[in-house]
């Protein structure tokens, strides 16, 4: 948009990307076009070193003859770079369990992250199809939340870090207050504990 004196428009995640974009067009141009009157072409990257309005995207819209935008118009605006929202977002799976927030599938994680970061869910995806297994060797998994290729709203990615506490409660092995050494032949691990000083597990 051309009016650089107006503040950034806060994205409403309950609306679609096109509806948010039309809100911006209407606000910056003093119009009241409706989504049913406008057709949007795909967004294009816009990079002009002489442009002082900090815009990175152009989009052409075509309005009905009876609309406030009869014919085709090209608008330039800023798509939100996801990495500017957060370079990294940590998902504590144990905390989600405690709060009884669904976290069994990638779709669950997607919904949770979008709600926390106030993102439009249909405009971003996670770079995994299922949640990896957590175990004592792999308590942390990294993946990315990435903008759709032709998103009208976002660009780039955010790193997602999924963590789960996979440490073993030694009370389950030795019993409360117990100490000693136990060898688990099935897992190839040796557990030891000195109740007076420390508790540890060693492979």
Coordinates of C-alpha atoms in Angstrom, one line a residue:
X1 CA 0.0 0.0 0.0
X2 CA 1.2 3.5 -0.7
X3 CA 0.3 5.4 2.5
X4 CA 3.4 4.9 4.7
X5 CA 1.9 7.0 7.5
X6 CA -0.6 4.3 8.5
X7 CA 0.5 1.7 11.1
X8 CA 0.9 -2.0 10.2
X9 CA -2.5 -3.8 10.0
X10 CA -2.7 -6.6 12.6
X11 CA -3.6 -9.9 10.9
X12 CA -6.8 -11.5 12.1
X13 CA -6.2 -15.3 12.2
X14 CA -9.9 -16.0 12.2
X15 CA -10.1 -14.6 8.6
X16 CA -8.6 -16.0 5.4
X17 CA -5.5 -14.5 3.9
X18 CA -7.4 -12.9 1.1
X19 CA -9.9 -11.4 3.6
X20 CA -7.0 -9.9 5.5
X21 CA -5.4 -8.6 2.4
X22 CA -8.6 -6.9 1.3
X23 CA -8.9 -5.3 4.8
X24 CA -5.5 -3.8 4.1
X25 CA -6.5 -2.6 0.6
X26 CA -9.7 -1.1 1.9
X27 CA -8.1 0.6 4.8
X28 CA -5.2 2.1 2.9
X29 CA -7.4 3.3 0.1
X30 CA -10.5 4.3 1.9
X31 CA -12.7 1.8 0.1
X32 CA -15.2 -0.9 1.2
X33 CA -14.9 -3.6 -1.5
X34 CA -16.1 -7.0 -0.5
X35 CA -14.4 -10.4 -1.1
X36 CA -17.1 -11.4 -3.5
X37 CA -16.3 -8.5 -5.8
X38 CA -12.6 -9.1 -6.1
X39 CA -10.4 -11.8 -7.8
X40 CA -6.8 -12.1 -6.6
X41 CA -3.9 -13.2 -8.7
X42 CA -0.9 -15.0 -7.1
X43 CA 1.4 -12.9 -5.0
X44 CA 4.8 -12.0 -6.4
X45 CA 8.0 -11.1 -4.7
X46 CA 8.7 -7.4 -4.9
X47 CA 12.2 -6.0 -4.4
X48 CA 12.9 -2.4 -5.2
X49 CA 15.9 -0.8 -3.5
X50 CA 14.5 2.6 -4.1
X51 CA 11.2 1.8 -2.4
X52 CA 11.2 3.5 1.0
X53 CA 7.9 1.9 2.1
X54 CA 9.4 -1.4 3.1
X55 CA 7.2 -3.6 0.8
X56 CA 8.2 -7.1 -0.3
X57 CA 5.1 -8.3 -2.3
X58 CA 3.0 -7.2 -5.2
X59 CA -0.5 -8.6 -6.1
X60 CA -2.9 -7.8 -8.9
X61 CA -6.6 -7.8 -8.2
X62 CA -9.5 -7.6 -10.6
X63 CA -12.8 -6.2 -9.5
X64 CA -16.3 -6.5 -10.9
X65 CA -17.4 -3.5 -13.0
X66 CA -19.8 -2.5 -10.2
X67 CA -17.1 -2.6 -7.6
X68 CA -14.7 0.2 -6.4
X69 CA -11.9 -1.5 -8.4
X70 CA -13.4 -2.1 -11.9
X71 CA -10.7 -3.7 -14.0
X72 CA -7.2 -4.7 -12.7
X73 CA -5.1 -3.0 -10.1
X74 CA -1.6 -3.9 -8.7
X75 CA -1.0 -3.3 -5.0
X76 CA 2.3 -3.5 -3.1
X77 CA 2.5 -4.5 0.5
X78 CA 4.5 -6.3 3.2
X79 CA 4.1 -10.1 3.7
X80 CA 5.0 -11.0 7.3
X81 CA 8.3 -12.9 7.5
X82 CA 7.8 -15.8 9.9
X83 CA 11.3 -15.7 11.2
X84 CA 10.7 -12.2 12.4
X85 CA 7.8 -13.4 14.5
X86 CA 10.1 -16.0 16.2
X87 CA 13.4 -17.6 15.0
X88 CA 12.5 -20.6 17.2
X89 CA 9.5 -21.9 19.0
X90 CA 9.7 -24.6 21.6
X91 CA 6.9 -27.0 22.1
X92 CA 7.1 -28.7 25.5
X93 CA 5.1 -31.9 25.0
X94 CA 5.0 -32.7 28.7
X95 CA 3.5 -29.3 29.4
X96 CA 0.8 -29.9 26.7
X97 CA 0.0 -33.2 28.5
X98 CA -0.3 -31.4 31.8
X99 CA -2.7 -28.8 30.2
X100 CA -4.6 -31.6 28.4
X101 CA -3.8 -30.0 25.0
X102 CA -4.0 -32.5 22.2
X103 CA -0.5 -33.3 20.9
X104 CA -0.7 -36.8 19.3
X105 CA -0.4 -35.7 15.7
X106 CA 1.3 -33.1 13.5
X107 CA -2.1 -31.6 13.0
X108 CA -2.4 -31.1 16.8
X109 CA 1.0 -29.4 16.9
X110 CA 0.1 -27.2 13.9
X111 CA -3.1 -26.1 15.5
X112 CA -1.3 -25.4 18.8
X113 CA 1.5 -23.4 17.3
X114 CA -0.8 -21.3 15.1
X115 CA -3.0 -20.5 18.1
X116 CA 0.0 -19.4 20.2
X117 CA 1.6 -17.3 17.4
X118 CA -1.8 -16.0 16.1
X119 CA -1.2 -17.3 12.6
X120 CA -3.7 -18.1 9.8
X121 CA -3.6 -21.9 9.9
X122 CA -4.2 -22.4 6.2
X123 CA -1.2 -20.3 5.2
X124 CA 1.5 -22.4 7.0
X125 CA 2.5 -26.0 7.2
X126 CA 4.9 -28.2 9.3
X127 CA 7.8 -29.9 7.5
X128 CA 6.9 -33.3 8.9
X129 CA 4.0 -35.7 8.4
X130 CA 4.1 -37.3 11.8
X131 CA 5.6 -36.7 15.3
X132 CA 9.0 -38.5 15.7
X133 CA 9.5 -41.0 18.5
X134 CA 11.0 -39.6 21.7
X135 CA 13.3 -41.8 23.7
X136 CA 16.3 -41.4 26.0
X137 CA 18.6 -40.8 23.0
X138 CA 16.2 -38.5 21.2
X139 CA 14.4 -36.2 23.7
X140 CA 14.4 -33.3 21.2
X141 CA 13.3 -33.1 17.6
X142 CA 13.5 -30.1 15.2
X143 CA 11.3 -29.3 12.3
X144 CA 10.0 -26.1 10.6
X145 CA 6.8 -24.2 10.3
X146 CA 6.9 -22.8 6.8
X147 CA 4.8 -20.4 4.8
X148 CA 2.8 -21.9 1.9
X149 CA 4.6 -21.2 -1.5
X150 CA 1.9 -18.8 -2.6
X151 CA 0.8 -17.5 0.7
X152 CA -0.7 -14.0 0.6
X153 CA 0.3 -13.3 4.2
X154 CA 3.6 -15.0 5.1
X155 CA 7.1 -15.8 3.9
X156 CA 10.0 -17.8 5.3
X157 CA 10.0 -20.3 8.2
X158 CA 10.1 -20.7 12.0
X159 CA 12.1 -23.5 13.6
X160 CA 10.0 -25.7 15.8
X161 CA 11.7 -27.6 18.6
X162 CA 9.6 -30.4 20.2
X163 CA 10.9 -31.6 23.5
X164 CA 9.9 -34.3 25.9
X165 CA 11.4 -35.4 29.2
X166 CA 12.6 -39.0 28.6
X167 CA 14.6 -39.4 31.8
X168 CA 13.7 -42.4 33.9
X169 CA 12.4 -42.0 37.4
X170 CA 14.8 -44.2 39.4
X171 CA 12.2 -44.7 42.1
X172 CA 10.4 -46.9 39.5
X173 CA 13.6 -49.1 39.4
X174 CA 15.0 -49.1 42.9
X175 CA 11.9 -48.1 44.9
X176 CA 11.7 -45.0 47.1
X177 CA 14.9 -44.4 49.0
X178 CA 16.7 -47.4 47.5
X179 CA 20.2 -47.6 46.1
X180 CA 22.4 -50.1 44.4
X181 CA 23.0 -51.3 40.8
X182 CA 20.6 -52.9 38.4
X183 CA 21.5 -54.2 34.9
X184 CA 18.8 -54.3 32.3
X185 CA 20.0 -56.9 29.7
X186 CA 17.1 -56.1 27.3
X187 CA 18.0 -52.4 27.0
X188 CA 21.7 -52.9 27.5
X189 CA 21.8 -50.3 30.3
X190 CA 23.3 -50.3 33.7
X191 CA 21.5 -48.1 36.3
X192 CA 23.2 -47.1 39.6
X193 CA 22.2 -44.9 42.4
X194 CA 23.8 -43.6 45.6
X195 CA 20.8 -42.4 47.6
X196 CA 23.0 -40.2 49.9
X197 CA 24.7 -38.3 47.1
X198 CA 23.2 -38.6 43.6
X199 CA 21.0 -40.6 41.3
X200 CA 22.1 -41.4 37.7
X201 CA 21.7 -43.8 34.9
X202 CA 24.5 -45.0 32.7
X203 CA 24.5 -47.0 29.5

